[in-house]
mmCIF file of C-alpha atoms in Angstrom:
data_model
loop_
_atom_site.group_PDB
_atom_site.id
_atom_site.type_symbol
_atom_site.label_atom_id
_atom_site.label_comp_id
_atom_site.label_asym_id
_atom_site.label_seq_id
_atom_site.Cartn_x
_atom_site.Cartn_y
_atom_site.Cartn_z
ATOM 1 C CA MET A 20 -17.481 -8.006 4.154
ATOM 2 C CA LEU A 21 -14.372 -6.262 2.730
ATOM 3 C CA GLN A 22 -14.504 -2.545 3.723
ATOM 4 C CA TYR A 23 -12.232 0.025 2.236
ATOM 5 C CA ASN A 24 -11.786 3.481 1.817
ATOM 6 C CA PHE A 25 -10.176 4.727 -1.687
ATOM 7 C CA PHE A 26 -8.859 8.081 -2.381
ATOM 8 C CA PRO A 27 -9.749 11.103 -3.962
ATOM 9 C CA GLU A 28 -12.802 10.157 -3.472
ATOM 10 C CA SER A 29 -13.868 11.869 -7.063
ATOM 11 C CA PHE A 30 -11.904 9.529 -9.020
ATOM 12 C CA GLU A 31 -13.588 6.066 -10.265
ATOM 13 C CA LYS A 32 -11.664 2.828 -9.411
ATOM 14 C CA ASN A 33 -9.519 1.405 -12.357
ATOM 15 C CA CYS A 34 -8.472 -1.603 -13.110
ATOM 16 C CA GLN A 35 -5.318 -0.954 -11.202
ATOM 17 C CA ILE A 36 -7.160 -0.474 -7.996
ATOM 18 C CA GLU A 37 -9.173 -3.084 -9.258
ATOM 19 C CA ASN A 38 -6.282 -5.782 -9.562
ATOM 20 C CA ILE A 39 -5.153 -4.545 -5.787
ATOM 21 C CA LEU A 40 -9.130 -5.078 -4.059
ATOM 22 C CA GLN A 41 -8.913 -8.666 -5.937
ATOM 23 C CA CYS A 42 -5.960 -9.557 -3.623
ATOM 24 C CA PHE A 43 -7.640 -8.621 -0.436
ATOM 25 C CA VAL A 44 -10.626 -11.189 -1.805
ATOM 26 C CA GLN A 45 -8.083 -13.824 -1.999
ATOM 27 C CA VAL A 46 -7.227 -13.430 1.496
ATOM 28 C CA GLU A 47 -10.972 -12.438 2.924
ATOM 29 C CA GLU A 48 -11.692 -15.607 5.030
ATOM 30 C CA GLN A 49 -8.251 -15.413 6.277
ATOM 31 C CA ILE A 50 -8.695 -11.578 7.728
ATOM 32 C CA ASP A 51 -12.538 -11.607 8.277
ATOM 33 C CA SER A 52 -12.322 -9.361 11.495
ATOM 34 C CA GLN A 53 -15.775 -11.174 12.794
ATOM 35 C CA ASN A 54 -13.834 -14.206 12.934
ATOM 36 C CA LYS A 55 -10.504 -13.483 13.273
ATOM 37 C CA GLN A 56 -8.687 -10.742 15.365
ATOM 38 C CA LEU A 57 -5.440 -10.067 13.329
ATOM 39 C CA SER A 58 -3.071 -7.074 13.521
ATOM 40 C CA SER A 59 -2.288 -5.164 10.591
ATOM 41 C CA ASN A 60 1.003 -6.589 10.168
ATOM 42 C CA GLU A 61 -0.414 -10.007 10.547
ATOM 43 C CA VAL A 62 -2.896 -8.890 7.830
ATOM 44 C CA LEU A 63 -0.422 -7.349 5.435
ATOM 45 C CA SER A 64 1.680 -10.732 5.926
ATOM 46 C CA LEU A 65 -1.150 -12.497 3.971
ATOM 47 C CA LEU A 66 -1.772 -9.973 1.314
ATOM 48 C CA ARG A 67 2.286 -9.742 0.628
ATOM 49 C CA PRO A 68 2.413 -12.860 -1.889
ATOM 50 C CA TYR A 69 -0.844 -11.233 -3.797
ATOM 51 C CA LEU A 70 0.019 -7.044 -3.938
ATOM 52 C CA ILE A 71 3.061 -8.674 -4.947
ATOM 53 C CA GLU A 72 1.803 -10.476 -7.985
ATOM 54 C CA ALA A 73 -0.139 -7.018 -8.739
ATOM 55 C CA ASP A 74 3.083 -5.452 -9.161
ATOM 56 C CA MET A 75 2.912 -3.534 -5.805
ATOM 57 C CA GLN A 76 6.283 -2.712 -3.522
ATOM 58 C CA VAL A 77 5.346 -4.295 -0.251
ATOM 59 C CA GLU A 78 7.220 -3.566 3.424
ATOM 60 C CA GLU A 79 8.831 -6.716 4.006
ATOM 61 C CA GLY A 80 9.196 -6.054 7.718
ATOM 62 C CA LYS A 81 9.726 -3.151 10.179
ATOM 63 C CA ALA A 82 13.368 -3.258 9.883
ATOM 64 C CA LYS A 83 14.221 0.137 8.517
ATOM 65 C CA SER A 84 15.854 -1.653 5.550
ATOM 66 C CA GLN A 85 12.769 -3.241 5.040
ATOM 67 C CA ARG A 86 10.534 -0.066 5.124
ATOM 68 C CA ILE A 87 9.422 1.733 2.120
ATOM 69 C CA ARG A 88 10.285 5.076 2.728
ATOM 70 C CA VAL A 89 8.504 8.067 0.881
ATOM 71 C CA PRO A 90 9.043 11.864 1.479
ATOM 72 C CA ILE A 91 7.044 14.539 1.686
ATOM 73 C CA LEU A 92 9.249 16.971 2.188
ATOM 74 C CA PHE A 93 12.940 18.205 1.422
ATOM 75 C CA GLY A 94 15.454 20.143 3.556
ATOM 76 C CA LEU A 95 18.927 21.775 2.935
ATOM 77 C CA THR A 96 21.032 19.365 -0.382
ATOM 78 C CA ASN A 97 17.456 17.925 -0.660
ATOM 79 C CA GLU A 98 17.517 15.589 2.387
ATOM 80 C CA ASP A 99 14.378 14.083 3.391
ATOM 81 C CA GLU A 100 13.217 16.041 6.212
ATOM 82 C CA LYS A 101 9.935 14.792 6.239
ATOM 83 C CA TYR A 102 8.467 10.890 5.031
ATOM 84 C CA PHE A 103 6.346 8.262 5.375
ATOM 85 C CA GLU A 104 6.355 4.939 5.232
ATOM 86 C CA PRO A 105 3.769 2.947 3.770
ATOM 87 C CA ASP A 106 2.610 -0.820 3.666
ATOM 88 C CA ALA A 107 2.921 -0.540 -0.092
ATOM 89 C CA VAL A 108 3.386 1.571 -3.190
ATOM 90 C CA SER A 109 2.219 0.782 -6.724
ATOM 91 C CA ARG A 110 5.197 0.821 -9.108
ATOM 92 C CA ASP A 111 4.677 3.535 -10.859
ATOM 93 C CA GLY A 112 4.452 5.456 -7.049
ATOM 94 C CA LYS A 113 0.303 6.688 -8.156
ATOM 95 C CA ILE A 114 -1.625 4.045 -5.436
ATOM 96 C CA VAL A 115 -0.478 4.193 -1.762
ATOM 97 C CA LEU A 116 -1.691 0.904 0.387
ATOM 98 C CA GLU A 117 -2.174 1.472 4.259
ATOM 99 C CA VAL A 118 -3.573 -1.602 5.580
ATOM 100 C CA GLU A 119 -5.611 -0.811 9.278
ATOM 101 C CA ALA A 120 -7.115 -3.760 11.149
ATOM 102 C CA GLY A 121 -7.457 -4.677 14.656
ATOM 103 C CA ARG A 122 -6.365 -2.104 17.161
ATOM 104 C CA ALA A 123 -5.828 0.105 14.728
ATOM 105 C CA VAL A 124 -8.972 0.531 13.686
ATOM 106 C CA ASP A 125 -10.747 0.796 16.818
ATOM 107 C CA ASN A 126 -8.183 4.207 17.450
ATOM 108 C CA ASN A 127 -8.904 5.972 14.294
ATOM 109 C CA GLN A 128 -5.359 5.122 12.841
ATOM 110 C CA PHE A 129 -7.164 5.833 9.471
ATOM 111 C CA LEU A 130 -7.274 9.340 10.395
ATOM 112 C CA LYS A 131 -3.201 9.703 10.219
ATOM 113 C CA ASP A 132 -3.698 7.851 7.292
ATOM 114 C CA ILE A 133 -5.999 10.964 5.798
ATOM 115 C CA PHE A 134 -3.466 13.000 7.156
ATOM 116 C CA LYS A 135 -0.321 11.606 5.042
ATOM 117 C CA ARG A 136 -2.723 10.819 1.678
ATOM 118 C CA ASP A 137 -3.354 14.660 1.418
ATOM 119 C CA ASN A 138 0.594 15.052 1.857
ATOM 120 C CA TYR A 139 1.276 12.998 -0.776
ATOM 121 C CA HIS A 140 -1.263 13.503 -2.956
ATOM 122 C CA TRP A 141 0.505 17.224 -3.255
ATOM 123 C CA LEU A 142 3.393 15.819 -3.984
ATOM 124 C CA LEU A 143 2.223 13.770 -7.169
ATOM 125 C CA LYS A 144 1.351 16.623 -8.477
ATOM 126 C CA LYS A 145 4.988 18.071 -8.202
ATOM 127 C CA PHE A 146 7.064 15.026 -8.804
ATOM 128 C CA GLU A 147 7.671 12.903 -11.533
ATOM 129 C CA TYR A 148 6.804 9.199 -10.651
ATOM 130 C CA PRO A 149 8.146 7.771 -8.291
ATOM 131 C CA PHE A 150 9.650 10.374 -6.930
ATOM 132 C CA TRP A 151 10.869 8.897 -3.418
ATOM 133 C CA GLN A 152 13.328 5.615 -5.602
ATOM 134 C CA LYS A 153 15.928 8.640 -6.298
ATOM 135 C CA HIS A 154 16.219 9.546 -2.874
ATOM 136 C CA SER A 155 15.428 6.452 -0.464
ATOM 137 C CA GLU A 156 19.550 4.727 -1.514
#
């Protein structure tokens, strides 16, 4: 069974969120934790083509050049002081996706994701979307 959290919980899911959920439905049998023991990266690799089709920018790998860097605090001369690297981000910057599977679920990785989400939510109120593209080059 597909399980997900959507934040903030006071928001109703919209068409864009539904499109992302359908990406998971497409690979649900391949990623079913009851029958498979995949890592988060393995799940993301199965999801990648569907997420790209849903107009998401998706991490391509673990090399620095393949990750998505989203700054959350800026220091002197507007340099990225703190940032996080989500698995995927909508092109407009309003949706951030973290995929957790296997040991990440057992180790409560979602708590770290919630912390990152809270910082990101604050930034979305402060800056235009997608603000990180101005700083990532």
